[in-house]
Short mmCIF file of C-alpha atoms in Angstrom, two decimals:
data_model
loop_
_atom_site.label_atom_id
_atom_site.label_comp_id
_atom_site.label_asym_id
_atom_site.label_seq_id
_atom_site.Cartn_x
_atom_site.Cartn_y
_atom_site.Cartn_z
CA UNK G 1 52.14 10.18 146.76
CA UNK G 2 53.33 11.77 150.24
CA UNK G 3 50.70 13.04 152.16
CA UNK G 4 52.67 13.88 155.99
CA UNK G 5 55.65 12.58 157.84
CA UNK G 6 56.46 12.84 161.44
CA UNK G 7 59.11 12.38 163.23
CA UNK G 8 60.75 13.15 166.92
CA UNK G 9 63.51 12.96 168.62
CA UNK G 10 65.64 12.64 165.46
CA UNK G 11 68.70 14.61 165.57
CA UNK G 12 68.39 17.98 165.55
CA UNK G 13 64.83 17.69 165.59
CA UNK G 14 63.85 16.90 169.41
CA UNK G 15 60.32 17.57 169.25
CA UNK G 16 57.62 16.79 166.71
CA UNK G 17 58.19 17.79 163.22
CA UNK G 18 54.85 17.55 160.92
CA UNK G 19 55.95 17.97 157.38
CA UNK G 20 52.80 18.24 155.66
CA UNK G 21 52.33 17.57 151.82
CA UNK G 22 48.33 18.40 152.03
CA UNK G 23 47.78 21.68 150.59
CA UNK G 24 46.49 24.79 153.16
CA UNK G 25 43.26 26.12 152.23
CA UNK G 26 44.62 28.65 149.86
CA UNK G 27 43.99 29.68 146.31
CA UNK G 28 47.74 29.98 145.02
CA UNK G 29 47.98 27.70 141.91
CA UNK G 30 45.24 25.27 142.36
CA UNK G 31 46.47 23.75 138.98
CA UNK G 32 49.80 22.59 140.37
CA UNK G 33 48.06 20.30 142.83
CA UNK G 34 47.70 16.54 142.52
CA UNK G 35 43.86 15.51 142.98
CA UNK G 36 43.23 11.68 143.31
CA UNK G 37 39.98 9.74 143.89
CA UNK G 38 39.77 7.48 146.90
CA UNK G 39 36.26 5.45 147.60
CA UNK G 40 34.36 8.36 145.93
CA UNK G 41 36.77 11.03 147.97
CA UNK G 42 39.01 13.85 146.48
CA UNK G 43 42.70 13.39 148.03
CA UNK G 44 44.85 16.37 147.37
CA UNK G 45 48.67 16.40 147.31
CA UNK G 46 51.27 19.20 146.67
CA UNK G 47 53.28 18.54 143.65
CA UNK G 48 56.35 19.90 145.33
CA UNK G 49 58.32 21.15 148.72
CA UNK G 50 61.30 23.81 148.97
CA UNK G 51 63.28 23.62 152.36
CA UNK G 52 64.96 27.16 153.55
CA UNK G 53 67.14 27.75 156.59
CA UNK G 54 70.54 28.57 157.26
CA UNK G 55 73.32 26.08 157.61
CA UNK G 56 73.10 23.69 160.38
CA UNK G 57 69.53 24.02 161.00
CA UNK G 58 68.28 21.35 160.14
CA UNK G 59 66.91 20.94 156.28
CA UNK G 60 69.08 17.61 155.58
CA UNK G 61 67.46 16.20 158.51
CA UNK G 62 64.00 16.10 157.61
CA UNK G 63 65.43 13.98 154.64
CA UNK G 64 67.69 11.90 156.23
CA UNK G 65 64.47 11.16 158.89
CA UNK G 66 62.62 9.76 155.40
CA UNK G 67 65.45 7.84 154.14
CA UNK G 68 65.78 6.02 157.96
CA UNK G 69 62.44 5.44 157.93
CA UNK G 70 62.43 3.48 154.44
CA UNK G 71 65.44 1.61 155.71
CA UNK G 72 64.41 0.61 158.67
CA UNK G 73 61.12 -0.41 156.29
CA UNK G 74 63.24 -2.35 153.50
CA UNK G 75 64.90 -4.15 155.62
CA UNK G 76 62.19 -4.96 158.79
CA UNK G 77 64.36 -4.53 161.92
CA UNK G 78 66.12 -2.02 164.20
CA UNK G 79 69.53 -3.50 163.85
CA UNK G 80 72.68 -1.68 162.54
CA UNK G 81 73.78 -1.96 158.45
CA UNK G 82 76.99 -4.49 158.11
CA UNK G 83 78.49 -2.22 155.70
CA UNK G 84 77.98 1.68 155.13
CA UNK G 85 74.99 1.81 152.53
CA UNK G 86 74.04 5.32 151.65
CA UNK G 87 76.51 9.08 152.19
CA UNK G 88 73.54 9.20 155.40
CA UNK G 89 75.25 7.31 158.16
CA UNK G 90 72.59 7.46 160.09
CA UNK G 91 70.54 4.63 158.05
CA UNK G 92 73.63 2.04 158.46
CA UNK G 93 73.87 3.36 162.31
CA UNK G 94 70.59 4.45 164.38
CA UNK G 95 72.66 4.97 167.14
CA UNK G 96 73.29 7.81 165.49
CA UNK G 97 69.85 9.23 165.76
CA UNK G 98 68.63 10.83 168.69
CA UNK G 99 68.93 13.95 170.08
CA UNK G 100 71.97 14.74 171.13
CA UNK G 101 70.88 17.36 174.08
CA UNK G 102 68.16 14.28 175.19
CA UNK G 103 68.85 13.15 179.05
CA UNK G 104 66.71 10.41 178.58
CA UNK G 105 66.01 7.39 176.85
CA UNK G 106 63.66 8.75 174.52
CA UNK G 107 62.07 7.60 172.17
CA UNK G 108 62.84 8.25 167.98
CA UNK G 109 59.30 8.40 166.46
CA UNK G 110 57.95 8.38 162.92
CA UNK G 111 54.76 8.42 161.23
CA UNK G 112 53.98 8.32 157.63
CA UNK G 113 50.66 8.82 155.57
CA UNK G 114 50.49 8.52 151.62
CA UNK G 115 48.38 7.15 148.91
CA UNK G 116 49.46 4.18 146.76
CA UNK G 117 47.19 2.29 144.40
CA UNK G 118 43.86 3.45 145.67
CA UNK G 119 44.58 2.60 149.36
CA UNK G 120 45.47 5.51 151.93
CA UNK G 121 48.28 4.26 154.22
CA UNK G 122 49.06 5.13 157.77
CA UNK G 123 52.40 3.85 159.72
CA UNK G 124 53.80 4.70 163.03
CA UNK G 125 56.88 3.22 164.39
CA UNK G 126 58.80 4.38 167.95
CA UNK G 127 61.94 2.86 168.98
CA UNK G 128 64.23 3.10 171.93
CA UNK G 129 67.87 3.27 170.85
CA UNK G 130 69.36 4.52 174.20
CA UNK G 131 70.81 8.36 174.27
CA UNK G 132 72.86 9.34 170.98
CA UNK G 133 76.02 7.54 170.34
CA UNK G 134 75.46 4.75 172.53
CA UNK G 135 76.43 1.33 171.15
CA UNK G 136 75.71 -1.06 173.80
CA UNK G 137 72.00 0.26 174.31
CA UNK G 138 69.56 -2.72 173.85
CA UNK G 139 67.05 -0.96 171.59
CA UNK G 140 63.91 -2.35 171.03
CA UNK G 141 60.22 -1.41 169.42
CA UNK G 142 58.10 0.61 171.81
CA UNK G 143 55.20 0.66 169.17
CA UNK G 144 54.11 -0.13 165.68
CA UNK G 145 50.54 0.75 164.03
CA UNK G 146 49.51 0.15 160.71
CA UNK G 147 46.17 2.02 159.39
CA UNK G 148 44.82 1.50 156.06
CA UNK G 149 41.87 3.76 154.97
CA UNK G 150 41.25 5.34 158.34
CA UNK G 151 40.95 1.94 159.83
CA UNK G 152 43.35 0.41 162.31
CA UNK G 153 44.42 -2.84 160.86
CA UNK G 154 46.90 -4.10 163.93
CA UNK G 155 48.79 -1.85 167.14
CA UNK G 156 52.01 -3.11 168.05
CA UNK G 157 53.38 -2.13 171.56
CA UNK G 158 53.99 -4.60 174.70
CA UNK G 159 51.11 -6.76 173.88
CA UNK G 160 49.06 -7.03 170.03
CA UNK G 161 45.58 -5.37 168.90
CA UNK G 162 44.39 -6.74 165.73
CA UNK G 163 41.91 -4.91 164.36
CA UNK G 164 39.49 -4.33 161.38
CA UNK G 165 40.85 -7.26 159.03
CA UNK G 166 37.75 -7.32 157.39
CA UNK G 167 37.79 -3.98 155.89
CA UNK G 168 40.61 -5.30 154.19
CA UNK G 169 38.89 -8.95 152.83
CA UNK G 170 40.21 -8.59 149.26
CA UNK G 171 43.83 -8.39 150.36
CA UNK G 172 43.97 -11.05 153.05
CA UNK G 173 45.58 -14.70 152.41
CA UNK G 174 43.88 -17.86 151.72
CA UNK G 175 42.11 -19.28 154.42
CA UNK G 176 42.95 -16.30 156.88
CA UNK G 177 42.15 -16.85 160.41
CA UNK G 178 42.36 -14.42 162.33
CA UNK G 179 42.12 -16.19 165.86
CA UNK G 180 45.04 -18.85 164.44
CA UNK G 181 47.06 -15.65 162.70
CA UNK G 182 46.78 -13.61 166.58
CA UNK G 183 47.54 -16.50 168.12
CA UNK G 184 50.69 -17.33 166.69
CA UNK G 185 51.60 -13.52 166.19
CA UNK G 186 51.58 -12.58 170.12
CA UNK G 187 53.86 -15.52 170.96
CA UNK G 188 56.50 -14.77 168.32
CA UNK G 189 57.14 -10.44 168.30
CA UNK G 190 60.39 -9.67 168.60
CA UNK G 191 61.54 -6.48 170.05
CA UNK G 192 64.04 -5.80 167.25
CA UNK G 193 61.67 -7.00 163.78
CA UNK G 194 59.06 -4.92 162.42
CA UNK G 195 55.78 -7.11 163.12
CA UNK G 196 54.88 -5.94 159.06
CA UNK G 197 57.75 -7.43 157.46
CA UNK G 198 57.33 -10.76 159.15
CA UNK G 199 54.07 -11.99 160.88
CA UNK G 200 51.83 -9.58 159.59
CA UNK G 201 52.95 -10.42 156.15
CA UNK G 202 52.87 -14.04 155.93
CA UNK G 203 50.11 -14.60 158.45
CA UNK G 204 47.40 -11.66 157.54
CA UNK G 205 48.39 -10.26 153.61
CA UNK G 206 50.73 -10.41 151.79
CA UNK G 207 49.23 -8.21 149.09
CA UNK G 208 48.82 -5.26 151.84
CA UNK G 209 52.74 -5.94 152.40
CA UNK G 210 53.82 -5.79 148.75
CA UNK G 211 51.71 -2.63 147.92
CA UNK G 212 53.29 -0.76 150.87
CA UNK G 213 56.52 -2.48 150.44
CA UNK G 214 56.90 -1.65 146.35
CA UNK G 215 56.17 1.76 147.35
CA UNK G 216 58.99 2.49 149.92
CA UNK G 217 61.41 0.45 147.61
CA UNK G 218 59.92 2.27 144.43
CA UNK G 219 58.38 5.29 144.54
CA UNK G 220 59.83 6.90 147.77
CA UNK G 221 63.03 7.56 146.17
CA UNK G 222 65.49 9.70 148.81
CA UNK G 223 68.98 11.44 147.36
CA UNK G 224 71.16 12.04 149.98
CA UNK G 225 73.59 14.23 149.40
CA UNK G 226 73.00 14.31 145.47
CA UNK G 227 76.76 15.50 144.51
CA UNK G 228 77.12 11.57 144.65
CA UNK G 229 74.53 10.03 142.15
CA UNK G 230 76.35 8.56 139.62
CA UNK G 231 73.57 7.20 136.51
CA UNK G 232 74.76 4.70 134.91
CA UNK G 233 72.01 3.89 132.08
CA UNK G 234 70.03 0.26 131.78
CA UNK G 235 71.12 -0.93 128.24
CA UNK G 236 68.54 -3.05 125.98
CA UNK G 237 69.18 -5.59 124.06
CA UNK G 238 69.44 -4.46 120.53
CA UNK G 239 71.94 -2.21 121.99
CA UNK G 240 74.41 -4.60 123.38
CA UNK G 241 76.66 -5.15 120.31
CA UNK G 242 77.04 -1.69 120.00
CA UNK G 243 80.38 0.22 121.16
CA UNK G 244 78.24 3.21 122.56
CA UNK G 245 75.41 3.89 123.96
CA UNK G 246 73.81 7.16 123.17
CA UNK G 247 70.40 8.21 124.76
CA UNK G 248 68.78 10.49 123.04
CA UNK G 249 66.21 12.06 125.57
CA UNK G 250 69.32 13.25 127.62
CA UNK G 251 71.43 14.59 125.04
CA UNK G 252 68.89 16.62 124.18
CA UNK G 253 68.06 17.72 127.88
CA UNK G 254 72.09 18.13 128.37
CA UNK G 255 72.27 20.24 125.35
CA UNK G 256 69.38 22.67 126.70
CA UNK G 257 71.23 22.50 129.67
CA UNK G 258 74.42 23.63 128.49
CA UNK G 259 76.66 21.12 126.49
CA UNK G 260 80.05 21.52 125.75
CA UNK G 261 81.13 18.47 123.39
CA UNK G 262 78.61 17.04 120.82
CA UNK G 263 77.23 14.99 122.86
CA UNK G 264 77.60 12.42 125.89
CA UNK G 265 77.71 8.44 125.20
CA UNK G 266 78.29 5.49 127.50
CA UNK G 267 81.02 2.62 126.66
CA UNK G 268 78.76 -0.88 126.36
CA UNK G 269 81.76 -2.63 128.36
CA UNK G 270 79.26 -4.20 130.97
CA UNK G 271 82.61 -5.41 133.39
CA UNK G 272 81.43 -1.78 135.42
CA UNK G 273 79.29 -1.49 137.89
CA UNK G 274 78.85 2.08 137.37
CA UNK G 275 79.98 2.93 133.88
CA UNK G 276 81.36 6.49 133.22
CA UNK G 277 79.79 9.19 130.48
CA UNK G 278 81.63 9.81 127.53
CA UNK G 279 81.87 13.21 126.16
CA UNK G 280 81.89 13.04 121.96
CA UNK G 281 83.99 16.09 120.51
CA UNK G 282 84.29 17.11 117.08
CA UNK G 283 87.88 18.86 116.55
CA UNK G 284 89.96 19.85 113.20
CA UNK G 285 87.87 17.38 112.13
CA UNK G 286 88.58 14.66 114.14
CA UNK G 287 86.68 12.91 116.54
CA UNK G 288 87.72 12.63 119.88
CA UNK G 289 86.34 10.82 122.53
CA UNK G 290 87.11 11.80 126.69
CA UNK G 291 85.67 10.88 129.72
CA UNK G 292 82.68 13.53 130.39
CA UNK G 293 84.41 15.01 133.89
CA UNK G 294 87.79 15.80 131.77
CA UNK G 295 85.98 18.07 129.48
CA UNK G 296 82.79 19.28 130.85
CA UNK G 297 81.97 21.63 133.47
CA UNK G 298 80.89 20.48 137.36
CA UNK G 299 77.17 21.53 136.73
CA UNK G 300 76.74 19.87 133.82
CA UNK G 301 78.32 16.23 135.26
CA UNK G 302 75.56 16.88 138.38
CA UNK G 303 72.79 17.32 135.55
CA UNK G 304 73.48 14.54 133.40
CA UNK G 305 73.54 12.56 136.50
CA UNK G 306 70.37 13.80 138.01
CA UNK G 307 68.01 14.37 135.49
CA UNK G 308 67.72 10.94 134.54
CA UNK G 309 66.12 10.52 138.02
CA UNK G 310 63.82 13.26 137.61
CA UNK G 311 62.45 11.99 134.21
CA UNK G 312 61.93 8.47 135.75
CA UNK G 313 59.93 9.83 138.70
CA UNK G 314 57.63 11.86 136.19
CA UNK G 315 57.50 9.01 134.11
CA UNK G 316 56.40 6.04 137.13
CA UNK G 317 54.39 9.23 139.09
CA UNK G 318 56.76 8.77 142.10
CA UNK G 319 57.96 10.89 144.92
CA UNK G 320 61.80 12.57 145.07
CA UNK G 321 63.37 14.01 148.01
CA UNK G 322 66.63 15.63 147.13
CA UNK G 323 69.37 17.03 148.92
CA UNK G 324 70.75 20.22 147.81
CA UNK G 325 69.17 19.54 144.36
CA UNK G 326 70.25 22.83 142.45
CA UNK G 327 73.49 22.77 143.95
CA UNK G 328 76.11 23.95 141.29
CA UNK G 329 72.80 23.65 138.73
CA UNK G 330 71.61 26.67 137.35
CA UNK G 331 68.45 28.43 138.53
CA UNK G 332 66.37 28.34 135.48
CA UNK G 333 67.03 24.40 135.06
CA UNK G 334 65.42 24.23 138.78
CA UNK G 335 62.74 26.27 138.23
CA UNK G 336 61.61 24.77 135.06
CA UNK G 337 62.09 21.56 136.39
CA UNK G 338 59.45 22.86 139.55
CA UNK G 339 57.00 24.24 136.66
CA UNK G 340 57.03 20.66 135.13
CA UNK G 341 55.86 18.56 138.41
CA UNK G 342 53.33 21.42 138.49
CA UNK G 343 52.48 21.40 134.99
CA UNK G 344 49.47 18.36 134.85
CA UNK G 345 49.33 17.74 131.42
CA UNK G 346 53.03 16.64 131.64
CA UNK G 347 52.74 15.32 135.03
CA UNK G 348 49.94 13.24 134.72
CA UNK G 349 50.64 10.46 137.28
CA UNK G 350 51.15 12.76 140.13
CA UNK G 351 54.88 12.91 140.65
CA UNK G 352 56.36 14.92 143.82
CA UNK G 353 59.28 16.65 143.92
CA UNK G 354 60.84 17.70 147.60
CA UNK G 355 64.39 19.31 147.96
CA UNK G 356 66.16 21.52 150.20
CA UNK G 357 68.11 25.07 148.88
CA UNK G 358 69.86 27.89 149.74
CA UNK G 359 68.92 29.95 146.57
CA UNK G 360 66.02 32.39 147.35
CA UNK G 361 65.71 33.20 143.75
CA UNK G 362 62.80 30.29 144.04
CA UNK G 363 60.85 32.50 146.76
CA UNK G 364 58.13 33.24 144.12
CA UNK G 365 54.68 33.24 144.64
CA UNK G 366 54.66 32.95 140.60
CA UNK G 367 56.52 29.44 141.57
CA UNK G 368 55.59 27.94 144.26
CA UNK G 369 52.84 28.09 146.64
CA UNK G 370 53.09 29.20 150.02
CA UNK G 371 52.35 25.60 151.61
CA UNK G 372 55.36 24.31 149.18
CA UNK G 373 57.49 27.00 150.68
CA UNK G 374 59.30 25.42 154.08
CA UNK G 375 61.89 27.10 156.72
CA UNK G 376 63.62 25.22 159.28
CA UNK G 377 65.16 27.40 162.01
CA UNK G 378 66.99 26.33 164.67
CA UNK G 379 66.41 27.51 168.40
CA UNK G 380 67.17 26.54 171.67
CA UNK G 381 65.48 23.58 172.21
CA UNK G 382 66.32 22.48 168.55
CA UNK G 383 64.93 22.73 165.11
CA UNK G 384 61.96 23.11 164.42
CA UNK G 385 59.28 23.28 160.48
CA UNK G 386 56.64 25.33 159.52
CA UNK G 387 55.26 26.64 155.99
CA UNK G 388 54.53 30.20 154.94
CA UNK G 389 51.20 29.44 154.41
CA UNK G 390 51.63 29.20 158.21
CA UNK G 391 51.72 32.90 159.00
CA UNK G 392 48.46 33.11 157.88
CA UNK G 393 46.74 36.40 155.51
CA UNK G 394 45.56 39.08 157.96
CA UNK G 395 47.60 40.85 160.78
CA UNK G 396 51.53 42.26 160.81
CA UNK G 397 52.78 39.16 160.44
CA UNK G 398 50.44 38.07 157.83
CA UNK G 399 51.54 36.58 153.89
CA UNK G 400 49.67 37.19 150.94
CA UNK G 401 50.26 35.93 147.87
CA UNK G 402 51.28 38.97 145.93
CA UNK G 403 53.97 39.90 148.26
CA UNK G 404 57.93 39.66 147.41
CA UNK G 405 58.73 36.57 149.46
CA UNK G 406 62.71 36.32 148.63
CA UNK G 407 62.69 40.56 149.71
CA UNK G 408 60.55 39.45 152.82
CA UNK G 409 63.05 36.63 153.48
CA UNK G 410 66.21 39.02 153.24
CA UNK G 411 64.46 41.22 155.74
CA UNK G 412 64.16 38.43 158.27
CA UNK G 413 59.96 38.30 158.56
CA UNK G 414 59.91 34.59 158.13
CA UNK G 415 62.74 33.66 159.78
CA UNK G 416 64.52 31.11 158.86
CA UNK G 417 67.96 33.00 158.27
CA UNK G 418 71.26 33.93 160.28
CA UNK G 419 72.99 37.38 160.19
CA UNK G 420 76.28 36.47 159.39
CA UNK G 421 79.44 39.17 159.85
CA UNK G 422 83.41 37.17 159.27
CA UNK G 423 84.84 40.78 158.92
CA UNK G 424 86.21 40.06 162.64
CA UNK G 425 87.89 37.26 162.18
CA UNK G 426 89.60 39.07 159.08
CA UNK G 427 90.07 42.39 160.70
CA UNK G 428 91.56 40.29 163.51
CA UNK G 429 93.73 38.02 161.19
CA UNK G 430 95.02 41.21 159.45
CA UNK G 431 96.46 42.93 162.18
CA UNK G 432 98.49 39.66 163.35
CA UNK G 433 99.69 39.65 160.13
CA UNK G 434 100.99 43.42 159.95
CA UNK G 435 102.90 43.14 163.24
CA UNK G 436 104.54 40.37 161.57
#
């Protein structure tokens, strides 16, 4: 369960972003909160968050920041990738991260707090990447810190400080020696390698490393540009001999969504990396099979690719972050998905959904809590992010949960909206056309 994410000097966010999934002290939709018990204490988290703001305000940069930190943790260093691995170029080319307006070599900083397997993890990372697009800069890690259940385990800067590792005794490697591990660690720090993935894993606690690494790999799913997702089913052994694979759950969902054909199937040709879906059609007594993209709407294809990821998120209790989830998908489908994440009888494992959108229909006090509605606005100094709950309830700017959020958003009560008028451009263009 994601609790908090921070970043600074990341693209348009020159100042620190603090993205919280920790509930505010409000009474909205309390049934939707995720509650876990850790060491006898209740820990609560939001089950969803929706990010609003005009184009180029920085909504996607929040998702991009999470994606970059996840990638750094998984590969264990701050070097560029040799090949492009994702539509998010900054994941593979870290020189694209620093704020474009920065005049000096300011550090890029990340902080994340999450709960997994009964452990509250806090991880901090600060790196020097030079100025924007500086390919020649000798980048380096300037600080790295790991905190487990509010206890500092290690803090790495120019030196290395080992904290109260006795608090994680049950997770330490066999025959652990703090003096030996600390001595070896201090003489082998690499300015581009994470201490976490290297010496902490081998000299301190592989168990803690595995718990954290697996959360980033398996339970912190980030989809950058949702329209580029292509779902391929995992075929069980008993279906290997069949010509086509038909997923019953997927077909039921896609029929509710709006399927044109009889059903969707996948060819059992294991030669391809990505198995393309097929539409099975009945036409005048004949069965016709076509590539689904030839017959179904773009929105149906997008839903077909996204739904399995959402379903697996609910089953596993993961955190799913999606850029432009609702593009080309009817808002009623998205509203139902949000309600599923809010339903503790279905969302038993505490899954979370975070996505950005331009659709104001989700600004609804019966659908979202005020702290689940996030806004991003771009000012002279860069992007800022805030929640609807940050307005409080008192005074002329206060927001109560009985208000019409969508109406107030369009009259600019909450900010994060931009007046747009293209009429001058069209008027001038038509004037020139008339002269010709």
